[in-house]
Amino acid sequence: MKSRQVVIASEFKGAPQPSNFRIDEVDLPAVKDGEVLVQNLFLSVDPYMRAYTQFLKVGNTMIGQGVAKVVESKCDAYKTGEIVLARCGWRTHAVVSDLTLLAKCPASYYPDISPSLYIGALGMPGLTAYYGLLDICKAKKGETVYVNSAAGAVGSVVGQIAKIKGMRVVGSAGTDEKVAWLKELGFDEAFNYKTAGPIGDVLKKYCPNGIDVFFENVGGEAFAPTLSLMNYYGRIGVCGAIAGYNDSQPLQAPLFHGQLISKSIKIEGFLVTTLMTRPEELKKALGEMIGWYKEGKLKTRENILNGFDKMPEAFMTMLKGGGHGKFLVKV
Ligand SMILES: NC(=O)c1ccc[n+]([C@@H]2O[C@H](COP(=O)([O-])OP(=O)(O)OC[C@H]3O[C@@H](n4cnc5c(N)ncnc54)[C@H](OP(=O)(O)O)[C@@H]3O)[C@@H](O)[C@H]2O)c1
């Protein structure tokens, strides 16, 4: 059995370039007792992969998660033909001996839902939105939520959950097309942060009662003006810092200690992996998300590129803001 894999061909400097990637073909070993052979059906491209490249070397396979089919199983936990979530990197196939890289996927219980959604709105990005908004930020009915990179895989779900739970939600995104989509999704207000003017002024207009919850996906310069508009006992969930992932220096933002203290604002960074290690909470979150999706309350948009060779293109396009919703590849 052969597998194709995307490896790092040259060190990343700034935004990824096609020359940073190479596709290799390798022979896979025979499946041994306790192992599973999987074939990726859909592979995700996510911003964290760019940040993670600093830990990878030339020749390493790009890391990542996919929805995969078990082609051969010599372990009791997974059956041949089963659909699973597989963290095997950007590969078409893999022989998995470390079973912690695999996870059960709800696909078998819901044949009417596309398996691709389990790496999107009903998977890691969607669960990040749920966990960050409800558990970390403890957003409540009637509160005002502001989310940036709002038309992305995480942000678009943040806004929709906020509406489902009775909050007022304001989102920012980088094109007018994205802004129009946010309105379609039910955001109360949305604006193009590249053209709308100084972010502090824009947020003041769209959040006349201040911001209770700031779901931070971006980082950098816009942090300080947003902080100034936070209400007493406001919560800031630091989810991502995509504005700095291509930089060699860590992203920084000015903090105003006086504002934090006098308004009793809480800032908390988080990783969705925490939720993944809490089976009961994960089950509850996923159950609610799937329910909303089936009821038509949670809408999804997928940018699916066809063919394994498109992995670098999908990744680069997603990072550049070349579309809204979730980017992935149909292998
Ligand atoms: N903590 C966790 O466990 C966790 C889990 C998943 C994701 N995350 C983080 O959450 C954030 C959103 O993730 P996602 O998967 O939904 O990705 P995403 O928002 O779909 O990421 C792509 C978008 O980022 C925006 N962007 C790119 N460069 C930017 C810049 N310099 N300034 C502002 N916006 C920029 C672009 O949108 P515009 O056109 O609107 O600029 C682009 O479409 C990322 O920072 C990611 O690392 C964290």
CSV table of C-alpha atoms and ligand atoms in Angstrom, one decimal:
chain,number,residue,atom,x,y,z
A,1,MET,CA,0.0,0.0,0.0
A,2,LYS,CA,1.3,3.4,-1.0
A,3,SER,CA,0.6,6.7,0.8
A,4,ARG,CA,1.1,10.3,-0.5
A,5,GLN,CA,2.1,12.9,2.0
A,6,VAL,CA,2.8,16.7,2.0
A,7,VAL,CA,6.1,17.4,3.5
A,8,ILE,CA,7.9,20.6,4.3
A,9,ALA,CA,10.3,21.3,1.4
A,10,SER,CA,11.8,24.5,2.7
A,11,GLU,CA,11.7,26.6,5.9
A,12,PHE,CA,8.6,28.9,6.2
A,13,LYS,CA,9.4,32.6,6.1
A,14,GLY,CA,6.3,34.8,6.3
A,15,ALA,CA,3.2,33.7,4.4
A,16,PRO,CA,3.5,30.1,3.1
A,17,GLN,CA,4.6,29.8,-0.5
A,18,PRO,CA,4.1,26.8,-2.9
A,19,SER,CA,7.8,26.2,-2.7
A,20,ASN,CA,7.5,25.4,1.1
A,21,PHE,CA,5.7,22.1,0.2
A,22,ARG,CA,6.5,18.9,-1.6
A,23,ILE,CA,4.4,15.8,-2.2
A,24,ASP,CA,6.2,12.4,-1.5
A,25,GLU,CA,5.0,8.9,-2.1
A,26,VAL,CA,6.0,6.3,0.4
A,27,ASP,CA,5.3,2.6,0.9
A,28,LEU,CA,3.3,1.8,4.0
A,29,PRO,CA,4.3,-1.2,6.2
A,30,ALA,CA,1.9,-4.2,6.6
A,31,VAL,CA,-0.7,-3.7,9.4
A,32,LYS,CA,0.4,-5.5,12.6
A,33,ASP,CA,-1.6,-6.6,15.6
A,34,GLY,CA,-3.0,-3.6,17.5
A,35,GLU,CA,-2.7,-1.3,14.4
A,36,VAL,CA,-5.2,0.2,12.0
A,37,LEU,CA,-4.8,1.3,8.3
A,38,VAL,CA,-6.8,4.5,7.6
A,39,GLN,CA,-7.6,6.4,4.4
A,40,ASN,CA,-8.3,10.1,4.8
A,41,LEU,CA,-11.5,11.1,3.1
A,42,PHE,CA,-11.4,14.8,4.0
A,43,LEU,CA,-8.5,16.8,5.4
A,44,SER,CA,-8.7,20.0,7.3
A,45,VAL,CA,-6.5,23.1,6.9
A,46,ASP,CA,-6.4,25.3,10.0
A,47,PRO,CA,-4.5,28.4,11.1
A,48,TYR,CA,-2.7,26.6,14.0
A,49,MET,CA,-0.8,24.5,11.4
A,50,ARG,CA,1.1,27.7,10.3
A,51,ALA,CA,2.0,28.5,13.9
A,52,TYR,CA,3.0,24.9,14.5
A,53,THR,CA,5.5,24.9,11.5
A,54,GLN,CA,8.0,26.5,13.9
A,55,PHE,CA,8.3,23.1,15.6
A,56,LEU,CA,8.7,21.2,12.3
A,57,LYS,CA,11.8,20.6,10.2
A,58,VAL,CA,12.3,20.3,6.4
A,59,GLY,CA,11.3,16.8,5.5
A,60,ASN,CA,8.6,16.5,8.2
A,61,THR,CA,5.0,15.8,7.2
A,62,MET,CA,2.5,18.7,7.8
A,63,ILE,CA,0.4,18.0,10.9
A,64,GLY,CA,-3.4,17.9,10.8
A,65,GLN,CA,-6.6,16.1,11.3
A,66,GLY,CA,-8.9,14.4,8.8
A,67,VAL,CA,-12.1,12.3,8.6
A,68,ALA,CA,-10.9,8.9,7.6
A,69,LYS,CA,-12.1,5.4,6.8
A,70,VAL,CA,-10.7,2.3,8.4
A,71,VAL,CA,-9.4,0.2,5.5
A,72,GLU,CA,-7.9,-2.6,7.6
A,73,SER,CA,-8.1,-3.1,11.4
A,74,LYS,CA,-6.1,-5.4,13.6
A,75,CYS,CA,-7.4,-3.9,16.8
A,76,ASP,CA,-10.7,-4.3,18.7
A,77,ALA,CA,-11.4,-0.6,19.2
A,78,TYR,CA,-12.0,0.1,15.4
A,79,LYS,CA,-13.8,-1.9,12.8
A,80,THR,CA,-12.9,-2.1,9.1
A,81,GLY,CA,-15.2,0.4,7.2
A,82,GLU,CA,-15.7,2.6,10.3
A,83,ILE,CA,-15.4,6.4,9.9
A,84,VAL,CA,-13.0,7.9,12.4
A,85,LEU,CA,-11.2,11.2,13.2
A,86,ALA,CA,-7.5,10.7,12.5
A,87,ARG,CA,-4.7,13.0,13.5
A,88,CYS,CA,-2.2,11.6,11.0
A,89,GLY,CA,-1.1,14.7,9.2
A,90,TRP,CA,-1.4,15.6,5.6
A,91,ARG,CA,-1.4,12.0,4.2
A,92,THR,CA,-3.7,10.0,2.0
A,93,HIS,CA,-3.2,6.9,4.1
A,94,ALA,CA,-1.5,5.9,7.3
A,95,VAL,CA,-0.8,2.8,9.4
A,96,VAL,CA,-1.6,3.9,12.9
A,97,SER,CA,0.0,2.2,15.9
A,98,ASP,CA,-0.6,5.0,18.4
A,99,LEU,CA,-4.4,4.8,18.8
A,100,THR,CA,-4.5,8.1,20.7
A,101,LEU,CA,-4.3,9.6,17.2
A,102,LEU,CA,-7.7,8.3,16.4
A,103,ALA,CA,-11.1,9.2,17.8
A,104,LYS,CA,-14.6,8.0,17.3
A,105,CYS,CA,-16.6,10.0,14.9
A,106,PRO,CA,-20.4,10.5,15.1
A,107,ALA,CA,-20.7,9.9,11.3
A,108,SER,CA,-22.0,6.3,11.8
A,109,TYR,CA,-24.9,7.6,13.9
A,110,TYR,CA,-25.9,10.3,11.4
A,111,PRO,CA,-25.7,9.0,7.8
A,112,ASP,CA,-27.6,12.2,6.7
A,113,ILE,CA,-24.8,14.5,7.8
A,114,SER,CA,-21.7,14.9,5.6
A,115,PRO,CA,-18.7,13.5,7.4
A,116,SER,CA,-16.7,16.5,6.3
A,117,LEU,CA,-18.6,18.6,9.0
A,118,TYR,CA,-16.8,16.7,11.8
A,119,ILE,CA,-13.6,18.6,11.0
A,120,GLY,CA,-15.6,21.8,10.6
A,121,ALA,CA,-18.7,23.2,12.2
A,122,LEU,CA,-19.4,20.0,14.1
A,123,GLY,CA,-15.7,19.3,14.8
A,124,MET,CA,-12.7,21.0,16.2
A,125,PRO,CA,-13.5,24.6,15.0
A,126,GLY,CA,-17.2,24.4,16.0
A,127,LEU,CA,-16.4,22.9,19.3
A,128,THR,CA,-13.9,25.7,19.9
A,129,ALA,CA,-16.7,28.2,19.4
A,130,TYR,CA,-19.0,26.4,21.8
A,131,TYR,CA,-16.4,25.9,24.5
A,132,GLY,CA,-14.9,29.4,24.2
A,133,LEU,CA,-18.2,31.2,24.2
A,134,LEU,CA,-20.2,29.3,26.7
A,135,ASP,CA,-17.6,27.7,29.1
A,136,ILE,CA,-14.7,30.1,29.0
A,137,CYS,CA,-16.5,33.4,28.5
A,138,LYS,CA,-19.7,32.3,30.1
A,139,ALA,CA,-21.7,34.4,27.7
A,140,LYS,CA,-25.3,34.9,28.8
A,141,LYS,CA,-28.6,35.8,27.3
A,142,GLY,CA,-28.9,39.6,26.7
A,143,GLU,CA,-25.2,40.2,26.6
A,144,THR,CA,-23.3,41.7,23.8
A,145,VAL,CA,-20.6,39.6,22.1
A,146,TYR,CA,-18.0,40.8,19.7
A,147,VAL,CA,-16.1,38.3,17.6
A,148,ASN,CA,-13.3,39.0,15.1
A,149,SER,CA,-12.4,36.8,12.1
A,150,ALA,CA,-16.1,36.3,12.3
A,151,ALA,CA,-16.6,34.8,8.9
A,152,GLY,CA,-14.1,32.0,9.6
A,153,ALA,CA,-14.7,28.4,10.7
A,154,VAL,CA,-14.7,29.3,14.4
A,155,GLY,CA,-16.1,32.9,14.3
A,156,SER,CA,-19.1,32.0,12.2
A,157,VAL,CA,-20.2,29.4,14.7
A,158,VAL,CA,-19.5,31.8,17.6
A,159,GLY,CA,-22.0,34.2,16.2
A,160,GLN,CA,-24.6,31.6,15.5
A,161,ILE,CA,-24.4,30.1,19.0
A,162,ALA,CA,-24.6,33.6,20.4
A,163,LYS,CA,-27.9,34.1,18.6
A,164,ILE,CA,-29.3,30.7,19.5
A,165,LYS,CA,-28.6,31.6,23.2
A,166,GLY,CA,-30.2,35.0,23.0
A,167,MET,CA,-27.2,37.3,22.8
A,168,ARG,CA,-26.5,40.4,20.7
A,169,VAL,CA,-23.6,39.7,18.4
A,170,VAL,CA,-21.3,41.9,16.4
A,171,GLY,CA,-18.7,40.5,14.0
A,172,SER,CA,-15.8,41.8,11.9
A,173,ALA,CA,-14.4,40.3,8.7
A,174,GLY,CA,-12.1,41.3,5.9
A,175,THR,CA,-14.4,41.7,2.9
A,176,ASP,CA,-17.9,43.0,2.1
A,177,GLU,CA,-18.9,39.6,0.9
A,178,LYS,CA,-18.0,38.1,4.2
A,179,VAL,CA,-19.9,40.9,6.0
A,180,ALA,CA,-23.0,40.2,3.9
A,181,TRP,CA,-22.8,36.5,4.8
A,182,LEU,CA,-22.6,37.3,8.5
A,183,LYS,CA,-25.8,39.3,8.2
A,184,GLU,CA,-27.4,36.2,6.5
A,185,LEU,CA,-26.3,34.1,9.4
A,186,GLY,CA,-28.2,36.4,11.8
A,187,PHE,CA,-25.4,38.6,13.2
A,188,ASP,CA,-27.0,41.8,14.6
A,189,GLU,CA,-24.1,43.9,13.1
A,190,ALA,CA,-21.1,43.1,11.0
A,191,PHE,CA,-18.4,45.3,9.5
A,192,ASN,CA,-15.4,45.2,7.2
A,193,TYR,CA,-12.5,46.0,9.5
A,194,LYS,CA,-10.3,46.9,6.6
A,195,THR,CA,-12.6,49.7,5.3
A,196,ALA,CA,-14.9,50.7,8.2
A,197,GLY,CA,-12.6,53.1,9.9
A,198,PRO,CA,-10.9,53.1,13.3
A,199,ILE,CA,-12.0,50.0,15.1
A,200,GLY,CA,-12.7,51.8,18.4
A,201,ASP,CA,-15.1,54.2,16.7
A,202,VAL,CA,-16.8,51.4,14.7
A,203,LEU,CA,-17.3,49.2,17.8
A,204,LYS,CA,-18.6,52.2,19.8
A,205,LYS,CA,-21.3,52.6,17.1
A,206,TYR,CA,-22.2,49.0,16.8
A,207,CYS,CA,-22.0,48.2,20.6
A,208,PRO,CA,-23.8,51.2,22.1
A,209,ASN,CA,-24.1,49.3,25.4
A,210,GLY,CA,-20.5,48.2,25.5
A,211,ILE,CA,-19.1,44.7,25.0
A,212,ASP,CA,-19.6,42.0,27.6
A,213,VAL,CA,-17.8,39.2,25.8
A,214,PHE,CA,-14.9,39.6,23.3
A,215,PHE,CA,-14.1,36.4,21.4
A,216,GLU,CA,-10.5,37.1,20.2
A,217,ASN,CA,-9.4,35.2,17.2
A,218,VAL,CA,-6.9,37.7,15.7
A,219,GLY,CA,-4.6,39.5,18.2
A,220,GLY,CA,-2.5,42.6,17.6
A,221,GLU,CA,-3.4,46.2,17.2
A,222,ALA,CA,-7.2,45.9,17.5
A,223,PHE,CA,-7.0,44.5,21.0
A,224,ALA,CA,-6.5,47.7,22.9
A,225,PRO,CA,-9.4,49.7,21.4
A,226,THR,CA,-11.7,46.7,22.0
A,227,LEU,CA,-10.6,46.4,25.6
A,228,SER,CA,-11.6,50.1,26.1
A,229,LEU,CA,-15.2,49.2,25.2
A,230,MET,CA,-15.5,46.3,27.6
A,231,ASN,CA,-18.2,46.5,30.2
A,232,TYR,CA,-17.7,45.8,34.0
A,233,TYR,CA,-17.1,42.1,34.6
A,234,GLY,CA,-16.5,41.6,30.9
A,235,ARG,CA,-14.8,38.4,29.7
A,236,ILE,CA,-12.2,38.1,26.9
A,237,GLY,CA,-11.6,34.6,25.5
A,238,VAL,CA,-8.3,34.5,23.8
A,239,CYS,CA,-8.8,31.9,21.1
A,240,GLY,CA,-6.3,32.7,18.4
A,241,ALA,CA,-3.8,35.2,17.1
A,242,ILE,CA,-3.9,34.7,13.4
A,243,ALA,CA,-2.6,38.2,12.7
A,244,GLY,CA,0.8,37.0,13.9
A,245,TYR,CA,1.2,33.4,12.7
A,246,ASN,CA,3.3,34.4,9.7
A,247,ASP,CA,5.6,36.5,11.8
A,248,SER,CA,8.9,35.4,13.2
A,249,GLN,CA,8.4,37.6,16.4
A,250,PRO,CA,5.6,36.8,18.8
A,251,LEU,CA,2.5,38.9,18.5
A,252,GLN,CA,2.1,41.6,21.2
A,253,ALA,CA,-0.8,43.9,22.2
A,254,PRO,CA,-0.8,46.8,24.6
A,255,LEU,CA,-2.7,46.1,27.8
A,256,PHE,CA,-4.3,48.8,29.9
A,257,HIS,CA,-3.9,47.5,33.5
A,258,GLY,CA,-6.2,50.3,34.8
A,259,GLN,CA,-9.1,49.2,32.6
A,260,LEU,CA,-8.7,45.5,33.6
A,261,ILE,CA,-8.6,46.4,37.2
A,262,SER,CA,-11.3,49.0,37.4
A,263,LYS,CA,-13.8,47.1,35.3
A,264,SER,CA,-12.9,43.7,36.8
A,265,ILE,CA,-12.3,42.2,33.3
A,266,LYS,CA,-11.2,38.6,33.0
A,267,ILE,CA,-8.9,37.5,30.1
A,268,GLU,CA,-8.5,33.8,29.6
A,269,GLY,CA,-6.6,31.9,26.9
A,270,PHE,CA,-7.9,28.4,26.1
A,271,LEU,CA,-7.4,25.4,23.9
A,272,VAL,CA,-10.3,23.3,22.6
A,273,THR,CA,-8.2,20.2,23.5
A,274,THR,CA,-9.2,20.8,27.1
A,275,LEU,CA,-12.8,20.1,26.1
A,276,MET,CA,-11.7,17.0,24.1
A,277,THR,CA,-10.3,15.5,27.3
A,278,ARG,CA,-13.7,15.8,29.1
A,279,PRO,CA,-15.9,13.1,27.6
A,280,GLU,CA,-19.2,14.1,29.3
A,281,GLU,CA,-18.8,17.8,28.4
A,282,LEU,CA,-17.7,16.9,24.9
A,283,LYS,CA,-20.7,14.7,24.4
A,284,LYS,CA,-23.1,17.4,25.6
A,285,ALA,CA,-21.5,20.1,23.4
A,286,LEU,CA,-21.5,17.8,20.3
A,287,GLY,CA,-25.1,16.7,21.0
A,288,GLU,CA,-26.3,20.3,21.1
A,289,MET,CA,-24.4,21.3,18.0
A,290,ILE,CA,-25.7,18.4,16.0
A,291,GLY,CA,-29.2,19.2,17.2
A,292,TRP,CA,-28.9,22.8,16.1
A,293,TYR,CA,-27.5,21.7,12.8
A,294,LYS,CA,-30.4,19.3,12.2
A,295,GLU,CA,-32.9,21.9,13.2
A,296,GLY,CA,-31.4,24.4,10.7
A,297,LYS,CA,-30.3,26.8,13.4
A,298,LEU,CA,-26.6,26.2,12.8
A,299,LYS,CA,-25.6,26.9,9.2
A,300,THR,CA,-22.4,25.8,7.6
A,301,ARG,CA,-20.4,26.8,4.6
A,302,GLU,CA,-17.5,24.6,3.3
A,303,ASN,CA,-14.9,25.6,0.8
A,304,ILE,CA,-13.9,22.1,-0.4
A,305,LEU,CA,-11.0,21.8,-2.8
A,306,ASN,CA,-10.9,18.5,-4.7
A,307,GLY,CA,-7.8,16.3,-4.6
A,308,PHE,CA,-5.0,15.7,-2.2
A,309,ASP,CA,-2.6,17.8,-4.2
A,310,LYS,CA,-4.7,20.8,-3.3
A,311,MET,CA,-3.7,20.7,0.4
A,312,PRO,CA,-1.1,23.5,0.1
A,313,GLU,CA,-3.4,25.7,-2.0
A,314,ALA,CA,-6.3,25.2,0.4
A,315,PHE,CA,-4.0,26.1,3.4
A,316,MET,CA,-2.6,29.2,1.7
A,317,THR,CA,-6.0,30.4,0.5
A,318,MET,CA,-7.5,30.0,4.0
A,319,LEU,CA,-4.6,31.9,5.7
A,320,LYS,CA,-4.9,34.8,3.1
A,321,GLY,CA,-8.6,35.2,3.9
A,322,GLY,CA,-9.6,33.9,0.4
A,323,GLY,CA,-13.1,32.8,1.4
A,324,HIS,CA,-15.5,32.4,4.2
A,325,GLY,CA,-16.5,29.4,6.2
A,326,LYS,CA,-14.4,26.3,6.6
A,327,PHE,CA,-11.6,25.3,4.2
A,328,LEU,CA,-10.9,21.6,3.6
A,329,VAL,CA,-9.8,19.1,1.0
A,330,LYS,CA,-11.7,16.1,-0.4
A,331,VAL,CA,-8.9,13.6,-0.7
B,1,LIG,N1,-7.8,27.9,21.0
B,1,LIG,C1,-8.2,26.9,20.3
B,1,LIG,O1,-8.3,25.8,20.7
B,1,LIG,C2,-8.4,27.2,18.8
B,1,LIG,C3,-9.0,26.2,18.0
B,1,LIG,C4,-9.3,26.5,16.7
B,1,LIG,C5,-8.9,27.7,16.1
B,1,LIG,N2,-8.3,28.6,17.0
B,1,LIG,C6,-7.9,29.9,16.5
B,1,LIG,O2,-9.1,30.6,16.2
B,1,LIG,C7,-8.9,31.5,15.1
B,1,LIG,C8,-9.9,31.3,14.0
B,1,LIG,O3,-9.7,29.9,13.5
B,1,LIG,P1,-10.5,29.4,12.2
B,1,LIG,O4,-10.1,28.0,12.0
B,1,LIG,O5,-11.9,29.9,12.3
B,1,LIG,O6,-9.8,30.2,11.1
B,1,LIG,P2,-10.3,31.4,10.2
B,1,LIG,O7,-10.9,32.4,11.0
B,1,LIG,O8,-11.2,30.7,9.1
B,1,LIG,O9,-9.0,31.9,9.6
B,1,LIG,C9,-8.8,32.4,8.4
B,1,LIG,C10,-9.2,33.9,8.4
B,1,LIG,O10,-8.4,34.6,9.3
B,1,LIG,C11,-8.5,36.0,8.9
B,1,LIG,N3,-7.2,36.6,8.9
B,1,LIG,C12,-6.0,36.2,8.3
B,1,LIG,N4,-5.0,37.1,8.6
B,1,LIG,C13,-5.6,38.0,9.4
B,1,LIG,C14,-5.0,39.2,9.9
B,1,LIG,N5,-3.7,39.6,9.8
B,1,LIG,N6,-5.9,40.0,10.6
B,1,LIG,C15,-7.1,39.7,10.8
B,1,LIG,N7,-7.7,38.6,10.3
B,1,LIG,C16,-6.9,37.8,9.6
B,1,LIG,C17,-9.0,36.0,7.5
B,1,LIG,O11,-10.3,36.5,7.5
B,1,LIG,P3,-10.6,38.1,7.2
B,1,LIG,O12,-10.8,38.1,5.7
B,1,LIG,O13,-11.8,38.3,8.0
B,1,LIG,O14,-9.4,38.9,7.7
B,1,LIG,C18,-9.1,34.5,7.1
B,1,LIG,O15,-10.2,34.3,6.3
B,1,LIG,C19,-7.4,31.3,14.6
B,1,LIG,O16,-6.6,32.3,15.3
B,1,LIG,C20,-7.1,29.9,15.2
B,1,LIG,O17,-5.7,29.8,15.4
B,1,LIG,C21,-8.0,28.4,18.2
